[in-house]
Amino acid sequence: MWTQTVRHLAVVGSLLGASSALPQGTSGDSSSTACNNSPSLCDKKYSEITHLGAHDSAFLRDESTGNSIAGNQYYNATYALDAGLRLLQAQVHVEDSGLRLCHTSCSILDAGPLQDWLTKVREWIDDKPNDVVTILLVNDDDGTTADFAKAFEGAGLSQYGYVPEGTTTGGGWPTLQSMIDDKKRVVSFVTNIETDQSSAYLLDEFSHVFETPFEVTELTGFGCDVDRPKKIASGADAIADGKLSLVNHFKYAGITDSIQFPDVDSIQTVNDPGTSQGNVGLHLQTCSKEWGARPNFVLVDFYSEGDPLAAVDSMNSVSDATGREENVPTTNDAGERRNNLGSAALVAALAGAVMLI
């Protein structure tokens, strides 16, 4: 981890032209308060920042899941927040017991009730008063707004929910500091929901955000075209219309063309902050140039591999990161995590011929 930290600082310093880099845990002004791990971000608008996110953050490839092939992360959501990520994405399915976090289907990987997961996130937020966190939930089974509101309220997270005042078109988002001062520090996007004034903090994702393609199977496949919502012609047009941008930067590998799973063998390349083919650094820079604005969000798999934070720090011109914590290594070695497909997930994948997204 120390080697990775040194490399992170070197990359950021090089990209920003800095003459020297500060160690993590310090800043240029020790009296400054950090917002999202940096004093320099406090006065920036939420819409002016690139937020690093954990794709399918609830679905782990670790001992608890038998190193399941369906897992997208080695560490859970609160570890991701500790490490410096500020966007958590997950899939939600409707079951008889309520909303559950399930990967593609609950027979493949079931991470439990949504409310339980949100409670853990809320506990983290309780302890971090100077951080703004974004949650993005993929509503796979068209759960109702009331269903999601019940989970957020039961978890105690709704108290932090940010509600846009008027319109966010044209850069109308507040600064991180104002969101922190107002104690409305959680931005919650959900796909396929209807706006409900009784839970106005639950924002329909595609009314506010557009995304790049997410079914990438080659290192040459990362692009900046708009994949969702379909009605948008280009990222530049969407940004001009006031929408936020989300870059999907994760790659799939496959047993066959119809059975795809998160690719860990290429992860060092994919999560590299550099400018070679397939690197997250190149992807962000390319979209920034094409759109005329830095991407607002980027989702990655296995965030602890490579150094995607360095690419995001470069986008944000951050060289004073502070308060990020190291993740604790698991007892699994890398080979086991890469090669153990996880019997339940593998059987389900072979039977259903699915892409585990």
XYZ file of C-alpha atoms in Angstrom:
357
model
C 0.000 0.000 0.000
C 2.906 2.387 0.740
C 4.289 1.715 -2.744
C 0.893 2.521 -4.232
C 0.679 5.739 -2.168
C 4.087 6.917 -3.385
C 3.071 6.147 -6.953
C -0.209 8.005 -6.459
C 1.619 11.124 -5.289
C 4.129 10.910 -8.106
C 1.399 10.667 -10.730
C -0.625 13.545 -9.314
C 2.467 15.717 -8.928
C 3.512 14.982 -12.485
C 0.096 15.698 -13.957
C -0.324 18.930 -12.016
C 3.233 20.095 -12.529
C 3.799 20.236 -8.784
C 7.345 20.613 -7.542
C 6.670 18.430 -4.524
C 3.922 16.253 -3.113
C 2.589 16.071 0.403
C 2.153 12.714 2.138
C -1.394 11.500 2.605
C -2.816 12.606 5.923
C -1.414 16.149 5.603
C -2.352 19.282 3.696
C -0.758 22.555 2.748
C -2.695 24.329 5.509
C -3.053 22.288 8.676
C -5.802 24.612 9.875
C -7.946 24.015 6.798
C -10.972 21.784 6.977
C -11.064 19.094 4.314
C -14.257 18.382 2.368
C -14.218 14.954 0.746
C -10.584 14.589 1.801
C -9.352 17.915 0.420
C -9.519 21.553 1.628
C -9.406 22.650 -2.010
C -12.755 20.976 -2.750
C -14.827 22.794 -0.111
C -15.655 25.812 -2.255
C -16.229 23.838 -5.440
C -19.728 23.021 -6.595
C -20.856 19.414 -6.415
C -21.175 19.587 -10.215
C -17.590 20.824 -10.639
C -15.984 17.751 -9.089
C -15.141 14.266 -10.352
C -16.372 11.723 -7.784
C -14.796 8.246 -7.769
C -17.301 5.439 -7.298
C -17.348 1.723 -6.552
C -19.351 -0.121 -9.198
C -21.628 -2.742 -7.606
C -20.164 -1.754 -4.258
C -22.245 -4.260 -2.251
C -21.078 -7.316 -4.199
C -17.816 -8.736 -2.914
C -15.292 -11.228 -4.175
C -13.953 -12.388 -0.832
C -14.225 -15.189 1.689
C -17.782 -14.234 2.622
C -18.976 -15.028 -0.926
C -16.626 -17.911 -1.641
C -14.705 -15.536 -3.941
C -17.746 -15.393 -6.179
C -17.275 -14.734 -9.861
C -20.062 -12.156 -9.558
C -18.139 -9.996 -7.073
C -17.011 -6.581 -8.299
C -15.066 -5.432 -5.227
C -12.617 -6.898 -2.716
C -13.721 -4.524 0.062
C -17.136 -3.415 1.261
C -18.761 0.001 0.856
C -17.566 1.563 4.106
C -13.992 0.500 3.365
C -14.419 2.199 -0.008
C -15.526 5.377 1.725
C -12.566 5.146 4.111
C -10.249 4.850 1.123
C -11.578 8.074 -0.419
C -14.371 7.011 -2.768
C -17.508 9.132 -2.498
C -19.922 7.321 -4.825
C -21.496 3.951 -4.053
C -23.473 2.111 -6.718
C -25.466 -1.104 -6.294
C -28.269 -3.164 -7.843
C -31.605 -3.532 -6.077
C -34.250 -6.240 -6.583
C -37.780 -6.569 -5.247
C -38.325 -9.701 -3.159
C -41.189 -10.819 -0.918
C -39.144 -9.637 2.049
C -38.637 -6.195 0.500
C -35.794 -4.525 -1.391
C -32.595 -6.577 -1.519
C -29.149 -6.017 -2.955
C -28.732 -8.799 -5.506
C -26.269 -9.151 -8.352
C -28.225 -9.796 -11.576
C -30.532 -12.072 -9.551
C -30.737 -13.084 -5.908
C -29.779 -16.647 -6.872
C -26.368 -15.447 -8.045
C -25.217 -13.138 -5.259
C -27.454 -11.845 -2.466
C -25.934 -9.083 -0.323
C -28.966 -8.759 1.939
C -31.638 -6.138 2.593
C -31.074 -2.672 1.151
C -31.992 -1.065 4.477
C -29.259 -2.950 6.335
C -26.644 -1.771 3.841
C -27.900 1.808 3.958
C -27.723 1.701 7.758
C -24.002 0.908 7.614
C -23.470 3.763 5.165
C -25.431 6.128 7.448
C -23.299 5.118 10.428
C -20.201 6.024 8.423
C -21.720 9.365 7.437
C -22.620 10.093 11.074
C -18.924 9.921 11.918
C -17.742 12.014 8.939
C -19.404 15.438 9.165
C -17.309 16.983 6.373
C -18.071 14.525 3.614
C -20.644 14.510 0.816
C -21.577 11.031 -0.404
C -23.478 9.994 -3.522
C -25.556 6.816 -3.735
C -26.695 5.395 -7.071
C -29.145 2.489 -6.998
C -30.096 0.493 -10.079
C -33.779 -0.335 -9.664
C -33.804 -3.595 -11.623
C -37.341 -4.705 -10.707
C -39.057 -1.306 -10.837
C -39.507 -0.931 -7.096
C -41.660 2.033 -6.120
C -40.436 5.333 -4.754
C -42.257 4.464 -1.534
C -40.305 1.190 -1.299
C -36.998 3.048 -1.511
C -38.146 5.795 0.857
C -39.035 3.148 3.440
C -35.504 1.717 3.265
C -33.825 5.141 3.453
C -36.009 6.273 6.342
C -35.604 2.982 8.186
C -31.834 3.322 7.871
C -31.926 6.911 9.166
C -30.313 8.142 5.953
C -33.166 10.326 4.716
C -32.222 13.030 7.244
C -29.106 13.716 5.156
C -30.890 13.644 1.794
C -30.138 16.574 -0.501
C -33.152 18.057 -2.301
C -32.411 20.323 -5.287
C -33.773 23.824 -4.848
C -35.439 24.907 -8.059
C -33.359 23.582 -10.939
C -29.850 22.188 -11.168
C -29.686 23.104 -14.863
C -26.801 25.378 -15.751
C -24.607 24.469 -12.806
C -27.135 25.196 -10.071
C -25.673 22.605 -7.671
C -24.329 23.964 -4.379
C -20.751 23.803 -3.119
C -19.650 20.928 -0.943
C -19.258 23.335 1.957
C -22.834 24.592 1.709
C -24.159 21.017 1.577
C -22.084 20.220 4.653
C -23.258 23.348 6.472
C -26.881 22.472 5.689
C -26.328 18.866 6.822
C -27.742 17.656 3.504
C -24.739 15.611 2.514
C -26.182 12.618 0.666
C -27.204 12.784 -2.986
C -29.339 9.757 -3.872
C -30.048 8.726 -7.455
C -32.368 5.817 -8.265
C -33.243 4.533 -11.727
C -36.845 4.059 -12.842
C -38.648 5.918 -10.067
C -41.315 8.603 -10.057
C -40.606 11.865 -8.260
C -42.506 12.076 -4.983
C -42.503 15.285 -2.953
C -42.771 13.311 0.281
C -39.329 11.844 -0.464
C -37.921 14.484 -2.794
C -34.349 13.515 -1.871
C -34.778 10.392 -4.058
C -33.766 11.672 -7.479
C -34.567 9.909 -10.742
C -31.106 9.238 -12.129
C -31.661 9.934 -15.787
C -33.413 13.221 -15.107
C -30.056 14.416 -13.764
C -27.310 12.114 -15.097
C -26.181 10.535 -18.370
C -23.870 7.523 -18.669
C -21.308 6.127 -21.091
C -21.581 2.476 -22.303
C -21.041 -0.170 -19.628
C -20.769 -3.468 -21.514
C -17.060 -3.179 -22.358
C -15.117 -6.367 -23.120
C -11.974 -4.945 -24.771
C -9.388 -2.436 -23.558
C -10.095 -0.480 -26.727
C -13.807 -0.302 -25.912
C -13.897 2.611 -23.460
C -15.611 5.598 -25.042
C -17.527 8.785 -24.296
C -20.733 8.274 -26.286
C -23.999 8.593 -24.384
C -25.508 5.163 -23.707
C -28.285 6.208 -21.328
C -30.692 7.964 -21.560
C -31.092 7.144 -25.237
C -32.701 10.462 -26.192
C -29.458 12.409 -25.643
C -27.354 12.913 -28.769
C -23.994 13.709 -27.165
C -22.291 14.312 -23.859
C -21.586 17.932 -24.775
C -25.297 18.505 -25.455
C -26.249 16.872 -22.147
C -23.785 19.002 -20.187
C -25.041 22.135 -21.922
C -28.515 21.095 -20.745
C -27.299 20.878 -17.150
C -26.928 17.111 -16.779
C -24.168 15.464 -14.767
C -21.909 12.932 -16.476
C -21.025 9.394 -15.410
C -18.163 7.446 -16.957
C -18.451 3.658 -16.667
C -14.895 2.367 -16.545
C -14.900 -1.375 -15.883
C -14.248 -4.335 -18.137
C -15.740 -7.793 -18.497
C -14.101 -11.083 -19.372
C -15.960 -14.184 -20.451
C -16.185 -17.945 -20.367
C -18.165 -17.679 -23.589
C -19.583 -14.728 -25.531
C -22.805 -14.980 -23.530
C -21.270 -15.504 -20.078
C -19.391 -12.424 -18.892
C -17.991 -11.533 -15.473
C -15.836 -8.765 -13.948
C -12.320 -8.987 -15.354
C -9.656 -9.055 -12.651
C -6.790 -10.131 -14.891
C -6.748 -6.730 -16.638
C -7.585 -4.670 -13.575
C -4.133 -3.121 -13.095
C -4.319 -1.720 -16.622
C -7.966 -0.689 -16.371
C -7.509 1.133 -13.041
C -4.211 2.750 -13.988
C -4.229 6.587 -13.842
C -2.004 6.810 -16.909
C -2.712 7.516 -20.548
C -2.197 4.108 -22.173
C -4.960 2.181 -23.898
C -7.586 1.042 -21.403
C -6.358 3.254 -18.511
C -8.917 5.141 -16.443
C -6.719 8.229 -16.694
C -6.951 8.200 -20.491
C -10.706 7.587 -20.410
C -11.354 10.565 -18.130
C -9.083 12.862 -20.102
C -10.670 11.821 -23.395
C -14.213 12.479 -22.180
C -13.171 15.768 -20.597
C -11.826 16.995 -23.928
C -14.768 15.645 -25.927
C -17.405 17.143 -23.612
C -15.643 20.368 -22.710
C -16.031 19.581 -18.997
C -14.570 17.126 -16.526
C -16.670 13.990 -15.883
C -18.678 14.203 -12.663
C -18.629 10.518 -11.757
C -16.543 7.492 -12.667
C -17.375 3.925 -11.622
C -14.675 1.260 -11.318
C -14.471 -2.382 -10.276
C -11.957 -3.525 -7.634
C -11.126 0.072 -6.703
C -8.290 -1.119 -4.431
C -6.320 -2.363 -7.454
C -4.290 0.019 -9.602
C -4.704 3.637 -8.534
C -7.939 5.181 -9.862
C -7.865 7.836 -7.114
C -4.788 9.340 -8.747
C -6.723 9.847 -11.982
C -9.607 11.480 -10.102
C -7.262 13.692 -8.074
C -5.765 14.858 -11.352
C -9.217 15.756 -12.685
C -9.927 17.705 -9.483
C -6.475 19.343 -9.291
C -6.091 17.843 -5.820
C -2.597 17.538 -4.373
C -3.541 17.954 -0.717
C -5.559 14.800 -0.032
C -5.957 14.027 3.645
C -7.720 11.484 5.847
C -7.766 8.533 3.481
C -7.303 5.187 5.167
C -5.554 2.072 3.960
C -7.653 -0.997 3.300
C -6.740 -4.070 5.320
C -5.500 -6.983 3.175
C -7.663 -10.094 3.233
C -6.296 -13.568 3.896
C -7.020 -14.541 0.281
C -4.130 -14.341 -2.121
C -4.667 -12.653 -5.477
C -4.544 -15.914 -7.408
C -7.354 -17.440 -5.374
C -9.549 -14.382 -5.835
C -8.907 -14.367 -9.567
C -9.385 -18.050 -10.249
C -12.038 -19.250 -7.808
C -15.251 -18.749 -9.764
C -17.574 -19.409 -6.843
C -19.805 -22.445 -7.341
C -23.209 -20.801 -6.866
C -22.490 -17.943 -9.220
C -20.858 -20.171 -11.820
C -23.743 -22.628 -11.870
C -26.235 -19.798 -12.199
C -24.225 -18.164 -14.955
C -23.865 -21.364 -16.934
C -27.561 -22.124 -16.566
C -28.766 -18.643 -17.446
C -26.035 -17.439 -19.829
C -25.860 -13.974 -18.320
C -23.541 -10.974 -18.157
C -22.868 -10.323 -14.496
C -23.252 -6.552 -14.510
